[in-house]
Amino acid sequence: MPRIGVFVCQCGNNIASTVDTKKVAGEMSKLPGVVFTCDYKFMCSSPGQEMLKQAIKENKLDGVIVSACSPHMHEKTFRKASEAAGLNPYQCEITNIREQCSWVHHDKTRATGTVKSIDLTRMTIERLKRNKPLKKIKIPVRKKALVIGGGIAGIQAALDIAEGGRDVILVEKEPSIGGNMARLSETFPTMDCSQCILTPKMVEAELNERITLYTYSEVEKVDGYIGNFTVQIRRKSKYVDEDRCTGCGECIEKCPFKVESQFELNLTKRKVIYTPFPQSVPNVPVIDAPNCPKIQKDKCGACAIACGPKCIDFKMQDKIVTEEVGAIVVATGYQLMPNERFGEYGYGRIKDVISGMQFERLASSSGPTGGEIRRPSDGKVPQSVVFIQCVGSRDEKKGVSYCSKVCCMYTAKHTMLYSHKVHGGQAYVFYMDIRSGGKRYEEFVRKAIEHDNAMYLRGRVSRVYEKDGRVVVQGADTLSGSQVEIEADMVVLATAIVSREGADTLAQRLGIGYDKDKFYNEYHPKLRPVETVTAGIFLAGTCMGPMDIPESVAQGSAAASKVLALFSADEMAREPITSVVNRATCNACWDCLTACPYSAIERESVKDRQGNIVRWLAKVNEGVCQGCGVCVAACRSKSIDLRGYTDEQVYAAINAF
Amino acid sequence: MAFVCNWCTYAGADLAGTSRMEYRPNVRIIKLPCTGRIDPLFIIKAFENGADGVLVSGCHPGDCHYTTGNYHARRRWIGFKNLMEFVGIDMRRLHFSWVSASEAIKWVDLINNVTDEIKRLGPFMEYKGLKENRAEQRKG
């Protein structure tokens, strides 16, 4: 016979004003198996907890019920107290008679609340009688991290983890780390040169002994679970031996072929063997294989002849490397929505309509014009420039529903850069609202308007067309209520930030969630902003949604601190609410395997003495199982059950209804 | 009787309490990790034990704490509902809903509406009878 104790909390008057706690305790004492009952003013207080511990010891209780507030409030408190008194913590259950009873039934005669509390407590008692003592699951942790994406968020995360004394692998798709930030000219609101603050960090990442850089590489496959991931990384062939290359650049010099530069957003051309930008890390060129005549047709080979250390190998193949890591930080960043979608703004049709990112390159001293603002069509210095904001952002019909967050600020920055570089030039900005929340951000926009004389027009642009070598912009100025037509030399579109192409594929590979815009979901938008629902996988930066550099850096550090916290112990303990297979009855239909959202169910073979497989069984990987119980309901032979929520427990509660 | 998931609806019901809203006292909640854990037999058992109506509620599609558990629940529910209809259960006694952790008002409205509807239908005796018969048989 079980020995159960029931403790009914009055919670001051919070419960006692609508529930007769004494009566609840009294009724419970009549039930079989209940050997101790009481009611008390505040069970969660120290005397309350002491009383619970005392009662467990004195009455040799093997299970306790605390009828009080929601288990989300104090389940941990009471389980800890029970454990201190020598009881298995999972033999302590909470009945919610505050949030779901006393606070929602205002009957002052206390009849309603009392009846309901008695019912709920009785159901919990019956459930508790079927509880089994459970032990926290211990999992070993491999203390090495993987960071996917070498933009500023990923670099920051990698540096912080390395500084915390742990090894990191930093995987970057492009030939160089740096990400989108490497493209920017200056950064708001301080007008620091982006390269000046980024490149030291890139070099630091390269030189840090704890960081292994895999550039020009992609994550192909992820297996395992928190503390124990196995990752396959495809190292795309660079056709250049990284270890021997000195970065002298002779090969680039001698290469006779040129193609559009993706890094410069097609504003200029680059060689077929190239580094994306002069400060690339690592400073090792790669051959753009589809455009290389030597690789395609075995013609040329000038680079190999020029190469002093002879490190060019046209036969080099992709390599797959397997790495074992304990945690993963995803920092894959963003891209811009293709401007071609906005025909009314003439992008692609009119040469002098460019994107905001292209303007960054024009303004950058390492860009195609050496930092002079010259328009793409004829290289003329534009005397007036129109900036159009919200191109695709906040436009559910043609673009995306959200605000891209940084465009108001970078457009203000563009107008400043423009007025500093082209004296007497006039900048016009078409905007919907100016969103400049952030430290010293509003002051920055005011400065662009008041000091640098940017003309801000509140309204949308309806049409952009060419006329006599100029670009005419027609739009509305809703503040003066008039139509405006501006003859400009160049138009800059503040295009929406969107998730990276392939973001969904990577999410599926990692088993993390994403929203309708394919931005990754955080565990909790407020309280767990850099974790995902998959334990051991963390997020940082714009792969979660539009954000600026300070936010991305903060998130990189936040993710790193989560990784370091995980790595601070050799083993980690987790809740033992996992599925368990009845090996005697499982008939290997694999319904559970297909239902499981975490791929936590594995196929296990049973062999006879000769080593022949005689049957198959489902096996739960406790490290991966999150305890949702989908497999339990899916199992047709009732061979799988969920610890803590077993069929027996649930039926007992229903039967006590 | 209400079968709710721990993450959305249970938390939503808690919020109704924290906000001191008021609703009909006739519901008894059973908390499960996820609606995907719900075995259709739970519902039959609930009727057998005298429930006059059953409510299943979890996270909104796409919001499941366990990524896809609620989709499993929804799919199962559709099949099960047809079966229940076939055996002649008044579908007004069975409700399925999505209530998120922030939708305390929706929870209150839901409980009030479901309770009122079931009150109009009166007590559900057929299944309860089954259990009593079986108990008598066992004695006999």
PDB file of N, CA and C in Angstrom, chain A residues 2-10 20-41 43 48 51-52 54-56 58-67 95 117-118 121-122 125 128-129:
ATOM      1  N   PRO A   2       0.558   2.175  -0.888  1.00  0.00           N
ATOM      2  CA  PRO A   2       1.366   3.401  -0.902  1.00  0.00           C
ATOM      3  C   PRO A   2       1.160   4.242   0.361  1.00  0.00           C
ATOM      4  N   ARG A   3       2.129   5.107   0.641  1.00  0.00           N
ATOM      5  CA  ARG A   3       2.017   6.032   1.767  1.00  0.00           C
ATOM      6  C   ARG A   3       2.148   7.448   1.229  1.00  0.00           C
ATOM      7  N   ILE A   4       0.969   8.041   1.020  1.00  0.00           N
ATOM      8  CA  ILE A   4       0.945   9.339   0.340  1.00  0.00           C
ATOM      9  C   ILE A   4       0.605  10.459   1.322  1.00  0.00           C
ATOM     10  N   GLY A   5       1.267  11.574   1.152  1.00  0.00           N
ATOM     11  CA  GLY A   5       0.964  12.756   1.938  1.00  0.00           C
ATOM     12  C   GLY A   5       0.375  13.839   1.046  1.00  0.00           C
ATOM     13  N   VAL A   6      -0.689  14.485   1.514  1.00  0.00           N
ATOM     14  CA  VAL A   6      -1.310  15.558   0.731  1.00  0.00           C
ATOM     15  C   VAL A   6      -1.177  16.868   1.489  1.00  0.00           C
ATOM     16  N   PHE A   7      -0.604  17.878   0.843  1.00  0.00           N
ATOM     17  CA  PHE A   7      -0.404  19.191   1.461  1.00  0.00           C
ATOM     18  C   PHE A   7      -1.203  20.216   0.671  1.00  0.00           C
ATOM     19  N   VAL A   8      -2.202  20.818   1.307  1.00  0.00           N
ATOM     20  CA  VAL A   8      -3.037  21.786   0.600  1.00  0.00           C
ATOM     21  C   VAL A   8      -2.608  23.185   1.026  1.00  0.00           C
ATOM     22  N   CYS A   9      -2.282  23.999   0.038  1.00  0.00           N
ATOM     23  CA  CYS A   9      -1.772  25.335   0.333  1.00  0.00           C
ATOM     24  C   CYS A   9      -2.910  26.356   0.311  1.00  0.00           C
ATOM     25  N   GLN A  10      -2.889  27.275   1.270  1.00  0.00           N
ATOM     26  CA  GLN A  10      -3.912  28.330   1.282  1.00  0.00           C
ATOM     27  C   GLN A  10      -3.464  29.516   0.441  1.00  0.00           C
ATOM     28  N   ASP A  20     -12.124  25.829   0.434  1.00  0.00           N
ATOM     29  CA  ASP A  20     -12.000  25.432   1.834  1.00  0.00           C
ATOM     30  C   ASP A  20     -10.889  24.395   1.915  1.00  0.00           C
ATOM     31  N   THR A  21      -9.672  24.862   2.159  1.00  0.00           N
ATOM     32  CA  THR A  21      -8.508  23.972   2.095  1.00  0.00           C
ATOM     33  C   THR A  21      -8.566  22.877   3.168  1.00  0.00           C
ATOM     34  N   LYS A  22      -9.138  23.248   4.322  1.00  0.00           N
ATOM     35  CA  LYS A  22      -9.247  22.267   5.397  1.00  0.00           C
ATOM     36  C   LYS A  22     -10.122  21.097   4.947  1.00  0.00           C
ATOM     37  N   LYS A  23     -11.212  21.443   4.268  1.00  0.00           N
ATOM     38  CA  LYS A  23     -12.137  20.413   3.816  1.00  0.00           C
ATOM     39  C   LYS A  23     -11.473  19.530   2.745  1.00  0.00           C
ATOM     40  N   VAL A  24     -10.712  20.181   1.843  1.00  0.00           N
ATOM     41  CA  VAL A  24     -10.022  19.417   0.796  1.00  0.00           C
ATOM     42  C   VAL A  24      -9.094  18.397   1.460  1.00  0.00           C
ATOM     43  N   ALA A  25      -8.293  18.876   2.420  1.00  0.00           N
ATOM     44  CA  ALA A  25      -7.364  17.978   3.109  1.00  0.00           C
ATOM     45  C   ALA A  25      -8.124  16.859   3.820  1.00  0.00           C
ATOM     46  N   GLY A  26      -9.228  17.218   4.464  1.00  0.00           N
ATOM     47  CA  GLY A  26     -10.035  16.241   5.187  1.00  0.00           C
ATOM     48  C   GLY A  26     -10.581  15.164   4.260  1.00  0.00           C
ATOM     49  N   GLU A  27     -11.126  15.568   3.117  1.00  0.00           N
ATOM     50  CA  GLU A  27     -11.676  14.613   2.153  1.00  0.00           C
ATOM     51  C   GLU A  27     -10.585  13.663   1.654  1.00  0.00           C
ATOM     52  N   MET A  28      -9.407  14.233   1.420  1.00  0.00           N
ATOM     53  CA  MET A  28      -8.318  13.436   0.872  1.00  0.00           C
ATOM     54  C   MET A  28      -7.868  12.362   1.860  1.00  0.00           C
ATOM     55  N   SER A  29      -7.942  12.688   3.157  1.00  0.00           N
ATOM     56  CA  SER A  29      -7.464  11.733   4.159  1.00  0.00           C
ATOM     57  C   SER A  29      -8.322  10.466   4.178  1.00  0.00           C
ATOM     58  N   LYS A  30      -9.519  10.547   3.572  1.00  0.00           N
ATOM     59  CA  LYS A  30     -10.384   9.363   3.544  1.00  0.00           C
ATOM     60  C   LYS A  30      -9.985   8.380   2.445  1.00  0.00           C
ATOM     61  N   LEU A  31      -9.136   8.843   1.513  1.00  0.00           N
ATOM     62  CA  LEU A  31      -8.816   7.990   0.363  1.00  0.00           C
ATOM     63  C   LEU A  31      -7.784   6.931   0.741  1.00  0.00           C
ATOM     64  N   PRO A  32      -7.902   5.744   0.147  1.00  0.00           N
ATOM     65  CA  PRO A  32      -6.925   4.698   0.456  1.00  0.00           C
ATOM     66  C   PRO A  32      -5.524   5.109   0.021  1.00  0.00           C
ATOM     67  N   GLY A  33      -4.568   4.819   0.861  1.00  0.00           N
ATOM     68  CA  GLY A  33      -3.177   5.121   0.516  1.00  0.00           C
ATOM     69  C   GLY A  33      -2.718   6.475   1.023  1.00  0.00           C
ATOM     70  N   VAL A  34      -3.673   7.316   1.416  1.00  0.00           N
ATOM     71  CA  VAL A  34      -3.289   8.636   1.921  1.00  0.00           C
ATOM     72  C   VAL A  34      -3.115   8.521   3.430  1.00  0.00           C
ATOM     73  N   VAL A  35      -1.878   8.767   3.907  1.00  0.00           N
ATOM     74  CA  VAL A  35      -1.620   8.581   5.331  1.00  0.00           C
ATOM     75  C   VAL A  35      -1.380   9.889   6.065  1.00  0.00           C
ATOM     76  N   PHE A  36      -1.223  10.959   5.306  1.00  0.00           N
ATOM     77  CA  PHE A  36      -0.959  12.240   5.953  1.00  0.00           C
ATOM     78  C   PHE A  36      -1.596  13.356   5.149  1.00  0.00           C
ATOM     79  N   THR A  37      -2.330  14.245   5.821  1.00  0.00           N
ATOM     80  CA  THR A  37      -2.855  15.417   5.117  1.00  0.00           C
ATOM     81  C   THR A  37      -2.723  16.633   6.026  1.00  0.00           C
ATOM     82  N   CYS A  38      -2.617  17.799   5.397  1.00  0.00           N
ATOM     83  CA  CYS A  38      -2.655  19.039   6.171  1.00  0.00           C
ATOM     84  C   CYS A  38      -2.927  20.195   5.235  1.00  0.00           C
ATOM     85  N   ASP A  39      -3.312  21.326   5.764  1.00  0.00           N
ATOM     86  CA  ASP A  39      -3.340  22.544   4.954  1.00  0.00           C
ATOM     87  C   ASP A  39      -2.513  23.600   5.671  1.00  0.00           C
ATOM     88  N   TYR A  40      -1.933  24.501   4.871  1.00  0.00           N
ATOM     89  CA  TYR A  40      -0.982  25.448   5.443  1.00  0.00           C
ATOM     90  C   TYR A  40      -1.032  26.759   4.669  1.00  0.00           C
ATOM     91  N   LYS A  41      -0.669  27.826   5.361  1.00  0.00           N
ATOM     92  CA  LYS A  41      -0.812  29.161   4.775  1.00  0.00           C
ATOM     93  C   LYS A  41       0.034  29.347   3.516  1.00  0.00           C
ATOM     94  N   MET A  43       2.784  27.055   1.500  1.00  0.00           N
ATOM     95  CA  MET A  43       3.602  25.847   1.384  1.00  0.00           C
ATOM     96  C   MET A  43       5.002  26.156   0.841  1.00  0.00           C
ATOM     97  N   GLY A  48       7.005  26.122   5.371  1.00  0.00           N
ATOM     98  CA  GLY A  48       6.148  25.209   4.598  1.00  0.00           C
ATOM     99  C   GLY A  48       6.960  24.050   4.057  1.00  0.00           C
ATOM    100  N   MET A  51       8.074  21.754   6.774  1.00  0.00           N
ATOM    101  CA  MET A  51       6.982  20.897   7.211  1.00  0.00           C
ATOM    102  C   MET A  51       6.852  19.689   6.276  1.00  0.00           C
ATOM    103  N   LEU A  52       6.986  19.976   4.965  1.00  0.00           N
ATOM    104  CA  LEU A  52       6.898  18.913   3.959  1.00  0.00           C
ATOM    105  C   LEU A  52       7.999  17.871   4.201  1.00  0.00           C
ATOM    106  N   GLN A  54       9.712  17.317   6.968  1.00  0.00           N
ATOM    107  CA  GLN A  54       9.463  16.663   8.245  1.00  0.00           C
ATOM    108  C   GLN A  54       8.431  15.542   8.079  1.00  0.00           C
ATOM    109  N   ALA A  55       7.336  15.880   7.379  1.00  0.00           N
ATOM    110  CA  ALA A  55       6.245  14.917   7.219  1.00  0.00           C
ATOM    111  C   ALA A  55       6.696  13.700   6.423  1.00  0.00           C
ATOM    112  N   ILE A  56       7.527  13.941   5.404  1.00  0.00           N
ATOM    113  CA  ILE A  56       8.023  12.816   4.599  1.00  0.00           C
ATOM    114  C   ILE A  56       8.803  11.862   5.496  1.00  0.00           C
ATOM    115  N   GLU A  58       8.891  11.686   8.951  1.00  0.00           N
ATOM    116  CA  GLU A  58       8.170  11.117  10.088  1.00  0.00           C
ATOM    117  C   GLU A  58       7.177  10.037   9.676  1.00  0.00           C
ATOM    118  N   ASN A  59       6.499  10.268   8.545  1.00  0.00           N
ATOM    119  CA  ASN A  59       5.455   9.328   8.146  1.00  0.00           C
ATOM    120  C   ASN A  59       5.927   8.321   7.110  1.00  0.00           C
ATOM    121  N   LYS A  60       7.231   8.353   6.828  1.00  0.00           N
ATOM    122  CA  LYS A  60       7.810   7.460   5.814  1.00  0.00           C
ATOM    123  C   LYS A  60       7.005   7.503   4.511  1.00  0.00           C
ATOM    124  N   LEU A  61       6.730   8.717   4.045  1.00  0.00           N
ATOM    125  CA  LEU A  61       5.909   8.867   2.844  1.00  0.00           C
ATOM    126  C   LEU A  61       6.691   8.396   1.616  1.00  0.00           C
ATOM    127  N   ASP A  62       5.974   7.738   0.673  1.00  0.00           N
ATOM    128  CA  ASP A  62       6.641   7.389  -0.584  1.00  0.00           C
ATOM    129  C   ASP A  62       6.078   8.187  -1.759  1.00  0.00           C
ATOM    130  N   GLY A  63       5.247   9.159  -1.457  1.00  0.00           N
ATOM    131  CA  GLY A  63       4.745  10.052  -2.488  1.00  0.00           C
ATOM    132  C   GLY A  63       4.081  11.257  -1.849  1.00  0.00           C
ATOM    133  N   VAL A  64       4.263  12.437  -2.452  1.00  0.00           N
ATOM    134  CA  VAL A  64       3.580  13.610  -1.898  1.00  0.00           C
ATOM    135  C   VAL A  64       2.866  14.388  -2.993  1.00  0.00           C
ATOM    136  N   ILE A  65       1.748  15.000  -2.586  1.00  0.00           N
ATOM    137  CA  ILE A  65       0.999  15.875  -3.478  1.00  0.00           C
ATOM    138  C   ILE A  65       0.978  17.241  -2.814  1.00  0.00           C
ATOM    139  N   VAL A  66       1.322  18.264  -3.580  1.00  0.00           N
ATOM    140  CA  VAL A  66       1.130  19.612  -3.077  1.00  0.00           C
ATOM    141  C   VAL A  66       0.044  20.243  -3.937  1.00  0.00           C
ATOM    142  N   SER A  67      -1.102  20.520  -3.321  1.00  0.00           N
ATOM    143  CA  SER A  67      -2.173  21.187  -4.054  1.00  0.00           C
ATOM    144  C   SER A  67      -1.996  22.676  -3.834  1.00  0.00           C
ATOM    145  N   THR A  95      -0.885  19.634  -7.702  1.00  0.00           N
ATOM    146  CA  THR A  95      -2.234  19.854  -8.230  1.00  0.00           C
ATOM    147  C   THR A  95      -2.431  21.362  -8.345  1.00  0.00           C
ATOM    148  N   SER A 117     -11.426  21.464  -6.396  1.00  0.00           N
ATOM    149  CA  SER A 117     -10.110  21.151  -5.826  1.00  0.00           C
ATOM    150  C   SER A 117     -10.037  19.706  -5.362  1.00  0.00           C
ATOM    151  N   ILE A 118     -11.144  19.232  -4.783  1.00  0.00           N
ATOM    152  CA  ILE A 118     -11.177  17.840  -4.321  1.00  0.00           C
ATOM    153  C   ILE A 118     -11.021  16.893  -5.512  1.00  0.00           C
ATOM    154  N   THR A 121      -7.399  17.107  -6.956  1.00  0.00           N
ATOM    155  CA  THR A 121      -6.412  16.475  -6.079  1.00  0.00           C
ATOM    156  C   THR A 121      -6.568  14.958  -6.113  1.00  0.00           C
ATOM    157  N   ARG A 122      -7.819  14.492  -6.138  1.00  0.00           N
ATOM    158  CA  ARG A 122      -8.048  13.042  -6.184  1.00  0.00           C
ATOM    159  C   ARG A 122      -7.446  12.449  -7.464  1.00  0.00           C
ATOM    160  N   ILE A 125      -3.763  12.176  -7.047  1.00  0.00           N
ATOM    161  CA  ILE A 125      -3.378  11.092  -6.134  1.00  0.00           C
ATOM    162  C   ILE A 125      -3.348   9.760  -6.885  1.00  0.00           C
ATOM    163  N   LEU A 128      -0.396   9.663  -9.040  1.00  0.00           N
ATOM    164  CA  LEU A 128       0.839   9.512  -8.263  1.00  0.00           C
ATOM    165  C   LEU A 128       1.074   8.065  -7.837  1.00  0.00           C
ATOM    166  N   LYS A 129      -0.028   7.370  -7.540  1.00  0.00           N
ATOM    167  CA  LYS A 129       0.124   5.980  -7.106  1.00  0.00           C
ATOM    168  C   LYS A 129       0.820   5.133  -8.166  1.00  0.00           C
TER     169      LYS A 129
END
